[in-house]
Short mmCIF file of C-alpha atoms in Angstrom, two decimals:
data_model
loop_
_atom_site.label_atom_id
_atom_site.label_comp_id
_atom_site.label_asym_id
_atom_site.label_seq_id
_atom_site.Cartn_x
_atom_site.Cartn_y
_atom_site.Cartn_z
CA MET T 1 32.52 -41.99 -32.99
CA ASP T 2 31.36 -43.53 -29.59
CA VAL T 3 29.40 -46.73 -28.37
CA LEU T 4 26.18 -45.14 -29.55
CA ASP T 5 26.76 -43.86 -32.97
CA LEU T 6 27.69 -46.84 -33.58
CA ALA T 7 25.13 -49.17 -31.81
CA ARG T 8 22.64 -47.18 -34.12
CA MET T 9 24.26 -47.41 -36.78
CA GLN T 10 24.31 -51.01 -36.48
CA PHE T 11 20.57 -51.19 -35.66
CA GLY T 12 19.93 -48.97 -38.87
CA VAL T 13 21.91 -51.36 -40.96
CA THR T 14 20.33 -55.02 -39.68
CA THR T 15 17.19 -53.46 -39.52
CA VAL T 16 17.10 -52.20 -42.77
CA TYR T 17 18.45 -55.23 -44.35
CA HIS T 18 15.68 -57.44 -42.76
CA PHE T 19 13.01 -54.73 -43.98
CA LEU T 20 14.78 -55.90 -47.58
CA PHE T 21 12.49 -59.54 -46.91
CA VAL T 22 9.59 -58.57 -44.78
CA PRO T 23 7.71 -56.74 -47.68
CA VAL T 24 8.71 -59.55 -50.26
CA THR T 25 7.13 -62.06 -48.25
CA ILE T 26 4.05 -60.18 -47.07
CA GLY T 27 3.28 -59.66 -50.71
CA LEU T 28 4.47 -63.24 -52.30
CA SER T 29 2.14 -64.64 -49.56
CA LEU T 30 -1.13 -62.91 -50.81
CA LEU T 31 0.03 -63.72 -54.98
CA VAL T 32 0.98 -67.30 -54.28
CA ALA T 33 -2.34 -67.64 -52.48
CA ILE T 34 -4.14 -65.67 -55.27
CA LEU T 35 -2.66 -68.33 -57.99
CA GLN T 36 -3.15 -71.41 -56.57
CA THR T 37 -6.86 -69.77 -56.25
CA LEU T 38 -6.83 -69.38 -59.48
CA TRP T 39 -5.88 -72.93 -60.17
CA ARG T 40 -8.24 -74.29 -57.99
CA THR T 41 -11.49 -72.45 -59.93
CA THR T 42 -10.34 -72.81 -63.61
CA ARG T 43 -8.41 -75.74 -63.53
CA LYS T 44 -5.78 -74.09 -66.27
CA THR T 45 -2.33 -75.70 -65.46
CA SER T 46 -0.20 -72.17 -66.80
CA TYR T 47 -1.49 -70.97 -62.71
CA LEU T 48 -0.71 -74.22 -61.20
CA ARG T 49 2.82 -73.87 -62.86
CA ALA T 50 3.07 -70.17 -61.82
CA THR T 51 1.95 -71.02 -58.54
CA LYS T 52 4.75 -73.42 -58.19
CA PHE T 53 7.09 -70.86 -59.61
CA TRP T 54 6.61 -68.29 -57.37
CA GLY T 55 6.36 -70.66 -54.45
CA LYS T 56 9.81 -71.98 -54.82
CA LEU T 57 10.64 -67.78 -54.61
CA PHE T 58 8.61 -67.01 -52.18
CA LEU T 59 10.43 -70.19 -49.59
CA ILE T 60 13.66 -68.38 -50.71
CA ASN T 61 12.68 -64.72 -49.45
CA ILE T 62 11.29 -66.39 -46.13
CA ALA T 63 13.70 -68.20 -45.38
CA MET T 64 15.87 -64.96 -45.63
CA GLY T 65 13.83 -62.96 -43.48
CA VAL T 66 13.29 -65.47 -40.66
CA VAL T 67 17.22 -65.62 -40.63
CA THR T 68 17.51 -61.83 -40.49
CA GLY T 69 14.58 -61.55 -38.14
CA ILE T 70 16.13 -63.18 -35.18
CA VAL T 71 18.83 -61.08 -35.51
CA GLN T 72 16.99 -58.20 -34.32
CA GLU T 73 15.88 -59.44 -31.09
CA PHE T 74 19.91 -59.95 -30.38
CA GLN T 75 20.71 -56.74 -30.42
CA PHE T 76 18.06 -55.56 -27.89
CA GLY T 77 19.97 -57.46 -25.32
CA MET T 78 22.99 -56.99 -26.72
CA ASN T 79 23.51 -52.81 -27.60
CA TRP T 80 20.28 -51.80 -26.18
CA SER T 81 19.96 -53.96 -22.79
CA ALA T 82 18.66 -50.13 -20.62
CA TYR T 83 16.50 -49.58 -23.57
CA SER T 84 15.05 -53.67 -23.21
CA ARG T 85 14.73 -53.13 -19.13
CA PHE T 86 12.67 -49.98 -19.76
CA VAL T 87 10.11 -51.22 -22.02
CA GLY T 88 10.42 -54.84 -21.87
CA ASP T 89 7.23 -55.17 -19.44
CA VAL T 90 5.24 -53.01 -22.49
CA PHE T 91 7.05 -53.97 -25.34
CA GLY T 92 7.24 -57.39 -24.85
CA ALA T 93 3.87 -58.38 -24.72
CA PRO T 94 3.21 -57.70 -28.78
CA LEU T 95 5.84 -59.22 -29.76
CA ALA T 96 5.17 -62.72 -27.68
CA PHE T 97 1.72 -62.30 -29.55
CA GLU T 98 3.94 -61.81 -32.78
CA ALA T 99 5.71 -64.61 -32.14
CA LEU T 100 3.02 -67.12 -30.30
CA VAL T 101 0.42 -66.53 -32.92
CA ALA T 102 1.53 -65.42 -35.93
CA PHE T 103 5.22 -66.49 -36.64
CA PHE T 104 4.01 -70.17 -35.61
CA LEU T 105 1.10 -70.10 -37.83
CA GLU T 106 3.11 -68.87 -40.67
CA SER T 107 6.08 -71.67 -39.96
CA THR T 108 3.62 -75.24 -39.24
CA PHE T 109 1.40 -74.09 -42.57
CA ILE T 110 3.81 -73.08 -44.48
CA GLY T 111 5.45 -76.54 -43.71
CA VAL T 112 1.96 -78.57 -44.46
CA TRP T 113 2.13 -75.97 -47.96
CA ILE T 114 5.56 -77.69 -48.46
CA PHE T 115 4.87 -81.24 -47.93
CA GLY T 116 1.37 -81.17 -47.99
CA TRP T 117 0.87 -81.25 -52.25
CA ASP T 118 0.19 -84.87 -52.50
CA ARG T 119 -1.27 -85.56 -48.61
CA LEU T 120 -4.31 -83.21 -48.23
CA LYS T 121 -7.18 -82.59 -50.26
CA PRO T 122 -6.09 -79.85 -53.12
CA SER T 123 -9.10 -77.57 -50.83
CA LEU T 124 -7.05 -78.41 -47.59
CA HIS T 125 -3.80 -77.50 -49.12
CA LEU T 126 -5.55 -74.11 -50.91
CA ALA T 127 -6.46 -73.27 -47.15
CA CYS T 128 -2.80 -73.41 -46.00
CA ILE T 129 -1.38 -70.83 -47.93
CA TRP T 130 -3.93 -68.43 -47.43
CA LEU T 131 -2.83 -69.21 -43.68
CA VAL T 132 0.17 -68.01 -44.18
CA ALA T 133 -0.74 -65.11 -45.96
CA PHE T 134 -3.14 -64.27 -42.78
CA GLY T 135 0.21 -65.53 -40.63
CA THR T 136 1.99 -62.94 -42.35
CA LEU T 137 -0.67 -60.27 -41.87
CA ALA T 138 -0.90 -60.41 -38.57
CA SER T 139 2.88 -60.95 -37.56
CA ALA T 140 3.29 -57.16 -39.42
CA TYR T 141 0.60 -55.97 -36.89
CA PHE T 142 2.06 -57.36 -33.62
CA ILE T 143 5.36 -55.83 -34.69
CA LEU T 144 4.08 -52.68 -36.07
CA ALA T 145 2.23 -52.10 -32.80
CA ALA T 146 5.25 -52.85 -30.38
CA ASN T 147 6.74 -50.47 -33.13
CA ALA T 148 4.10 -47.50 -32.31
CA PHE T 149 4.38 -47.24 -28.29
CA MET T 150 8.04 -46.02 -29.57
CA GLN T 151 5.89 -43.52 -31.78
CA ASN T 152 2.89 -42.75 -29.48
CA PRO T 153 3.23 -44.65 -25.76
CA VAL T 154 -0.17 -45.77 -24.60
CA GLY T 155 -1.63 -47.89 -22.01
CA TYR T 156 1.53 -47.76 -19.26
CA GLN T 157 2.57 -46.40 -16.47
CA LEU T 158 5.96 -45.33 -15.30
CA ASN T 159 7.26 -46.96 -12.05
CA GLU T 160 9.68 -44.34 -11.20
CA THR T 161 10.78 -46.48 -8.40
CA ALA T 162 12.07 -49.15 -10.96
CA GLY T 163 12.48 -46.51 -13.47
CA ARG T 164 10.31 -48.70 -15.96
CA ALA T 165 7.15 -48.22 -17.68
CA GLU T 166 4.92 -51.40 -17.25
CA LEU T 167 2.30 -52.29 -18.70
CA THR T 168 -1.60 -51.69 -17.70
CA ASP T 169 -3.60 -52.15 -21.14
CA PHE T 170 -3.13 -54.02 -23.75
CA SER T 171 -5.93 -53.12 -25.65
CA ALA T 172 -4.36 -49.52 -26.19
CA VAL T 173 -1.13 -50.28 -26.62
CA ILE T 174 -2.43 -53.44 -29.66
CA THR T 175 -5.20 -50.34 -31.14
CA ASN T 176 -2.76 -47.28 -30.55
CA PRO T 177 -3.66 -45.35 -33.37
CA VAL T 178 -0.67 -45.21 -35.09
CA ALA T 179 -0.14 -48.79 -35.77
CA LEU T 180 -3.93 -48.70 -36.94
CA ALA T 181 -2.49 -46.13 -39.56
CA ALA T 182 1.05 -47.50 -40.21
CA PHE T 183 -0.41 -51.09 -40.72
CA PRO T 184 -2.27 -50.19 -44.06
CA HIS T 185 0.54 -48.34 -44.94
CA THR T 186 3.30 -51.43 -44.86
CA ILE T 187 0.64 -53.37 -46.56
CA PHE T 188 0.36 -51.56 -49.62
CA ALA T 189 4.17 -51.11 -49.40
CA ALA T 190 4.43 -54.50 -49.47
CA TRP T 191 2.02 -55.42 -52.34
CA LEU T 192 3.78 -52.51 -54.55
CA THR T 193 7.11 -54.49 -53.80
CA ALA T 194 5.78 -57.93 -54.44
CA GLY T 195 4.14 -56.39 -57.45
CA THR T 196 7.07 -55.23 -59.05
CA ILE T 197 8.54 -57.91 -58.49
CA VAL T 198 6.59 -60.06 -60.15
CA VAL T 199 6.77 -57.79 -63.49
CA ALA T 200 10.20 -57.63 -63.61
CA VAL T 201 10.53 -61.37 -63.12
CA SER T 202 8.03 -61.77 -65.77
CA GLY T 203 9.51 -59.03 -68.12
CA TYR T 204 12.85 -61.32 -68.21
CA HIS T 205 10.51 -64.02 -69.77
CA PHE T 206 9.06 -61.76 -71.75
CA MET T 207 12.22 -60.31 -73.31
CA HIS T 208 13.14 -64.24 -74.07
CA ARG T 209 9.91 -65.18 -74.90
CA ARG T 210 9.09 -67.98 -72.78
CA ASP T 211 6.52 -69.67 -70.83
CA LEU T 212 3.91 -66.49 -71.33
CA ASP T 213 0.79 -68.70 -70.89
CA VAL T 214 2.37 -68.65 -67.26
CA HIS T 215 3.52 -65.16 -66.88
CA ARG T 216 1.21 -63.19 -68.96
CA PRO T 217 -1.09 -64.09 -66.24
CA ALA T 218 1.32 -62.77 -63.75
CA MET T 219 2.76 -60.37 -65.66
CA ARG T 220 -1.42 -58.66 -65.10
CA LEU T 221 -1.82 -59.90 -61.49
CA GLY T 222 1.80 -57.84 -60.58
CA ILE T 223 0.44 -54.52 -62.48
CA LEU T 224 -2.52 -54.88 -60.69
CA THR T 225 -1.33 -56.10 -57.39
CA THR T 226 1.60 -52.97 -57.41
CA LEU T 227 -1.27 -50.37 -59.00
CA VAL T 228 -3.21 -51.37 -55.76
CA GLY T 229 -0.28 -51.24 -53.90
CA GLY T 230 0.28 -47.32 -55.38
CA LEU T 231 -3.46 -46.02 -54.61
CA GLY T 232 -3.63 -47.36 -51.15
CA LEU T 233 0.35 -46.14 -50.53
CA ILE T 234 -1.14 -42.39 -51.19
CA LEU T 235 -4.69 -43.13 -49.31
CA SER T 236 -3.22 -44.45 -46.20
CA GLY T 237 -0.40 -42.14 -46.31
CA ASP T 238 -2.57 -39.43 -45.54
CA SER T 239 -4.53 -41.25 -43.00
CA LEU T 240 -0.85 -41.75 -41.53
CA GLY T 241 0.40 -38.56 -41.52
CA LYS T 242 -2.81 -36.89 -40.01
CA VAL T 243 -2.00 -38.92 -37.34
CA MET T 244 2.05 -38.00 -37.32
CA THR T 245 0.88 -34.61 -36.87
CA ALA T 246 -1.15 -35.31 -34.10
CA THR T 247 1.45 -37.78 -31.93
CA GLN T 248 4.40 -36.51 -33.54
CA PRO T 249 4.30 -32.78 -34.96
CA MET T 250 8.17 -32.56 -34.51
CA LYS T 251 8.16 -35.27 -37.15
CA MET T 252 5.98 -33.35 -39.69
CA ALA T 253 7.98 -30.75 -39.48
CA ALA T 254 11.00 -32.28 -39.92
CA ALA T 255 9.82 -33.35 -43.22
CA GLU T 256 9.53 -30.37 -44.57
CA ALA T 257 12.08 -28.74 -42.55
CA LEU T 258 9.93 -26.31 -42.01
CA TYR T 259 11.36 -24.11 -38.46
CA GLN T 260 8.28 -21.15 -38.43
CA THR T 261 5.44 -22.16 -37.79
CA THR T 262 2.88 -21.70 -41.12
CA TYR T 263 -0.85 -21.33 -42.16
CA ASN T 264 -1.35 -22.82 -45.74
CA ALA T 265 2.41 -24.53 -45.44
CA PRO T 266 4.08 -24.93 -48.90
CA PHE T 267 5.36 -28.93 -49.25
CA SER T 268 8.63 -28.22 -51.38
CA VAL T 269 9.55 -31.21 -53.94
CA LEU T 270 12.98 -29.84 -54.04
CA THR T 271 14.93 -27.28 -52.22
CA ILE T 272 18.55 -25.83 -52.93
CA GLY T 273 21.24 -25.04 -50.34
CA THR T 274 21.18 -26.08 -46.41
CA LEU T 275 18.13 -27.01 -44.86
CA ASP T 276 18.92 -25.01 -41.69
CA GLY T 277 16.24 -22.66 -42.06
CA SER T 278 18.31 -19.65 -43.39
CA HIS T 279 19.96 -20.69 -46.87
CA GLY T 280 17.49 -23.40 -48.13
CA THR T 281 15.74 -22.27 -51.58
CA PRO T 282 12.57 -24.52 -52.84
CA ILE T 283 12.61 -24.60 -56.44
CA ILE T 284 9.78 -26.73 -56.74
CA GLU T 285 7.01 -25.73 -54.36
CA ILE T 286 3.20 -27.14 -53.86
CA PRO T 287 1.06 -24.57 -51.75
CA GLY T 288 -0.73 -25.59 -49.03
CA LEU T 289 0.37 -29.07 -49.43
CA LEU T 290 2.09 -29.51 -46.55
CA SER T 291 -0.87 -28.24 -44.23
CA TYR T 292 -3.06 -30.79 -46.24
CA LEU T 293 -1.06 -33.37 -45.10
CA ALA T 294 -0.91 -32.74 -41.70
CA THR T 295 -4.59 -31.13 -40.71
CA GLY T 296 -6.52 -31.71 -43.74
CA SER T 297 -6.94 -28.02 -44.73
CA PHE T 298 -5.07 -26.65 -46.76
CA ASN T 299 -5.16 -22.96 -44.58
CA GLY T 300 -4.24 -25.65 -41.37
CA GLU T 301 -1.16 -24.76 -39.23
CA VAL T 302 1.42 -26.67 -39.27
CA GLN T 303 3.96 -26.09 -36.02
CA GLY T 304 7.39 -24.79 -36.80
CA ILE T 305 10.42 -26.71 -35.85
CA ASN T 306 12.12 -23.89 -33.54
CA ASP T 307 8.51 -23.50 -31.96
CA LEU T 308 8.18 -27.25 -31.01
CA ASN T 309 11.98 -26.90 -29.92
CA ALA T 310 11.28 -24.59 -27.42
CA GLU T 311 8.06 -26.21 -26.19
CA TYR T 312 9.63 -29.51 -25.64
CA GLN T 313 12.67 -27.56 -23.86
CA ALA T 314 10.04 -26.13 -21.65
CA LEU T 315 8.09 -29.77 -20.81
CA TYR T 316 11.47 -31.69 -20.65
CA GLY T 317 14.12 -29.95 -19.54
CA PRO T 318 17.29 -28.14 -21.50
CA GLY T 319 18.38 -29.60 -24.79
CA GLN T 320 17.95 -30.22 -28.26
CA TYR T 321 14.69 -31.88 -29.68
CA MET T 322 14.43 -31.98 -33.16
CA PRO T 323 16.00 -34.94 -35.42
CA TYR T 324 18.43 -34.23 -38.42
CA ILE T 325 16.75 -32.32 -40.49
CA PRO T 326 18.88 -33.10 -43.96
CA LEU T 327 18.16 -36.71 -42.95
CA THR T 328 14.36 -36.56 -42.39
CA TYR T 329 13.86 -34.14 -45.25
CA TRP T 330 15.16 -36.43 -48.60
CA SER T 331 14.12 -39.70 -47.18
CA PHE T 332 10.86 -38.84 -46.77
CA ARG T 333 11.28 -37.40 -50.67
CA ALA T 334 12.71 -40.45 -51.56
CA MET T 335 10.60 -42.40 -50.06
CA ILE T 336 7.65 -40.93 -51.95
CA GLY T 337 9.56 -40.74 -55.10
CA PHE T 338 10.85 -43.94 -55.68
CA GLY T 339 7.24 -45.28 -54.84
CA MET T 340 5.53 -43.19 -57.87
CA LEU T 341 8.74 -44.38 -60.09
CA ALA T 342 7.30 -47.92 -59.01
CA VAL T 343 3.83 -46.96 -60.15
CA ALA T 344 4.73 -45.24 -63.33
CA MET T 345 6.76 -48.08 -64.09
CA ALA T 346 3.83 -50.58 -63.59
CA VAL T 347 1.61 -48.24 -65.53
CA ILE T 348 4.07 -48.07 -68.65
CA VAL T 349 4.07 -51.98 -68.59
CA TRP T 350 0.46 -52.29 -68.95
CA TRP T 351 -0.08 -49.92 -71.66
CA PHE T 352 2.70 -51.58 -73.80
CA THR T 353 2.06 -55.46 -73.08
CA ARG T 354 -2.08 -54.83 -73.37
CA ARG T 355 -4.21 -56.59 -75.71
CA GLY T 356 -0.87 -59.59 -76.20
CA ARG T 357 1.55 -56.38 -76.97
CA LEU T 358 5.24 -57.60 -76.51
CA PRO T 359 7.59 -54.43 -76.74
CA ARG T 360 10.04 -54.90 -78.96
CA HIS T 361 12.75 -51.97 -77.80
CA ARG T 362 15.99 -53.84 -76.54
CA LEU T 363 16.04 -51.42 -73.58
CA PHE T 364 12.24 -51.47 -72.68
CA TRP T 365 12.75 -54.77 -70.27
CA PRO T 366 16.54 -53.67 -68.97
CA VAL T 367 14.73 -50.92 -67.80
CA ALA T 368 11.30 -52.61 -66.55
CA MET T 369 13.39 -55.13 -64.60
CA TRP T 370 16.11 -52.66 -63.02
CA MET T 371 12.96 -50.55 -61.47
CA ALA T 372 12.48 -53.76 -59.43
CA VAL T 373 14.89 -52.24 -57.13
CA THR T 374 12.94 -48.71 -56.46
CA PRO T 375 9.86 -49.64 -53.78
CA PHE T 376 12.91 -51.66 -51.75
CA LEU T 377 14.82 -47.64 -52.09
CA ALA T 378 11.01 -46.49 -50.88
CA ASN T 379 10.29 -48.81 -47.93
CA SER T 380 14.15 -48.11 -46.84
CA ALA T 381 13.50 -44.53 -46.95
CA GLY T 382 10.23 -44.95 -45.21
CA TRP T 383 11.57 -46.48 -42.43
CA ILE T 384 14.67 -44.14 -42.40
CA PHE T 385 12.49 -41.53 -41.56
CA THR T 386 10.30 -43.08 -39.40
CA GLU T 387 12.93 -44.25 -37.03
CA MET T 388 15.39 -40.86 -37.49
CA GLY T 389 12.39 -38.58 -37.38
CA ARG T 390 11.80 -39.44 -33.37
CA GLN T 391 15.10 -38.31 -32.60
CA PRO T 392 16.57 -37.85 -29.98
CA TRP T 393 13.93 -40.43 -28.24
CA VAL T 394 13.95 -43.98 -28.73
CA VAL T 395 10.15 -43.99 -26.71
CA PHE T 396 8.84 -40.73 -27.50
CA SER T 397 8.43 -38.03 -24.69
CA LEU T 398 9.74 -40.52 -22.16
CA TYR T 399 13.22 -42.06 -23.31
CA GLU T 400 15.46 -40.72 -25.34
CA THR T 401 17.97 -43.14 -27.56
CA SER T 402 21.52 -41.76 -25.21
CA GLU T 403 20.24 -43.24 -22.04
CA ALA T 404 18.68 -47.00 -23.91
CA VAL T 405 22.64 -48.03 -24.62
CA SER T 406 23.80 -50.98 -22.47
CA PRO T 407 25.91 -49.35 -20.35
CA ARG T 408 28.64 -51.95 -19.69
CA VAL T 409 28.84 -52.48 -23.46
CA GLY T 410 32.59 -51.26 -24.88
CA LEU T 411 33.37 -49.64 -28.15
CA PRO T 412 35.43 -52.37 -29.13
CA THR T 413 32.38 -54.90 -28.97
CA VAL T 414 30.25 -53.11 -30.58
CA ALA T 415 32.20 -52.29 -33.38
CA VAL T 416 33.35 -56.34 -33.29
CA SER T 417 29.45 -57.40 -33.85
CA PHE T 418 29.10 -54.74 -35.97
CA ILE T 419 31.48 -55.59 -38.56
CA GLY T 420 30.65 -59.54 -37.84
CA PHE T 421 27.04 -58.68 -38.66
CA THR T 422 27.73 -56.88 -41.60
CA LEU T 423 29.83 -59.03 -43.35
CA VAL T 424 27.80 -62.06 -42.31
CA TYR T 425 24.90 -60.24 -43.87
CA LEU T 426 27.00 -59.54 -46.80
CA VAL T 427 27.36 -63.05 -47.43
CA LEU T 428 23.90 -63.76 -47.47
CA ALA T 429 23.23 -61.06 -49.76
CA VAL T 430 25.46 -63.23 -52.15
CA VAL T 431 23.88 -66.59 -51.72
CA ALA T 432 20.19 -65.44 -51.48
CA LEU T 433 20.45 -63.21 -54.90
CA LYS T 434 22.34 -66.03 -56.85
CA LEU T 435 19.26 -68.13 -55.21
CA PHE T 436 16.71 -66.26 -56.47
CA LEU T 437 18.12 -65.35 -59.52
CA LYS T 438 19.29 -68.66 -60.40
CA TYR T 439 15.67 -69.99 -60.14
CA ALA T 440 13.99 -66.84 -61.30
CA LYS T 441 15.68 -67.38 -64.55
CA ALA T 442 15.38 -71.14 -64.70
CA GLY T 443 11.08 -70.20 -65.20
CA PRO T 444 8.36 -72.23 -64.23
CA PRO T 445 8.34 -75.95 -64.21
CA SER T 446 6.92 -78.16 -67.36
CA GLU T 447 3.17 -79.04 -67.33
CA GLU T 448 4.18 -82.32 -66.59
CA ALA T 449 6.07 -81.58 -63.65
CA ALA T 450 3.72 -79.52 -62.36
CA LEU T 451 0.84 -82.27 -62.13
CA ALA T 452 3.27 -84.37 -60.66
CA GLY T 453 2.62 -85.47 -57.06
CA VAL T 454 -0.52 -82.80 -56.72
CA GLY T 455 -3.33 -84.18 -54.88
CA PRO T 456 -3.30 -86.77 -52.36
CA SER T 457 -2.12 -90.28 -52.65
CA ASP T 458 -3.10 -93.51 -52.50
CA ASP T 459 -0.86 -95.22 -51.19
CA PRO T 460 -0.02 -94.22 -47.25
CA ASP T 461 3.35 -95.48 -47.05
CA LYS T 462 4.87 -92.75 -50.13
CA PRO T 463 7.39 -90.84 -48.99
CA MET T 464 5.91 -87.04 -48.27
CA ALA T 465 6.72 -84.72 -51.39
CA PHE T 466 9.13 -81.66 -50.98
CA ALA T 467 8.50 -80.07 -53.51
CA TYR T 468 11.36 -77.03 -53.47
#
């Protein structure tokens, strides 16, 4: 193992770990805003109790997301300085907007929302959480716009003298077709994740028959959010697949381990054997589906790995321009499979809880709660496919990953930082999980506690309330 391998492993671990918290933050911010809106419009205290309950869990998650997100930026200077120098002029623009516009919006109004329960008019206080929800969406878009440049570089010119890409058209970077297609897919995945968590946590209280007046509406909202997220993922995934084929045809071919250019290309659900194109045997295959995902036609042409590799060798010189096929093949299926499991569980829970019913089988709710891990597995598999399917490029067609690693960082340095980050992340994971489970099990505040400190106080010298 060399410096490049270890640096890639470290970045993979920190990225996947950080993205465990991102979709929950995006999804829960919306759900908390909806619950508070329902309280404002109906005046039912059950919605206020639910708002404060889920608001507390949202704050635990967003704190972890911020902490782990900062580490991401450190790595660009630590292990990937050559990459930072090459793309910094382009990559820095959307990242700056993410910090100055989206993150500042989130951090400012989340603070006002926390401390403003008894200082602001209810309508203004409600507006704060909606601004936080909007800020999470804006933050996601700017980050995806930066990532989209790595998948489909646009809006730049290559300065051969300086050896770097330079920004020429910021609007082209922001409206990159990959970003426009990836954004709704990511947001729907966040809604699926948050909805599944709401179903799981509410299921725990259903199992113990506690505060059902609070958790039944939350359960319905969680189920609806999961189903909307699942349907949105199917539609946005179809669009993203076609954009991916147009910009990175090798990634689509690698998703199916398709070595030869094929019309009416099938999609294999499972394959036995190797995936090198010589011994793999599909055991469940859907005719024409890969062609439809790639082109919109069941008879469309999908370029194969061998033909694309030969084409890239002619364009970019000798080398192997294909990713590690087993990883792309199985991560693509894990993404789809775990996402479908989350949707299926939401449908099952809806069926058995409809019209006030309560499932009585002792395994029903434990299984439903454990299904909360499925969207996290799907999200992680999706990002692994997205990034590994681009290899060997760190910026597609411009800059190879082997060129991007810091030239003066040695193996011991990377190993120490990798081990250190991993240990710290393990500690943070234990702390975050314990906090989340502690307050999730504790349940919502009582009606009296929820109403206390709500609405502006007549005493201007009264200290600001810290609701959480």
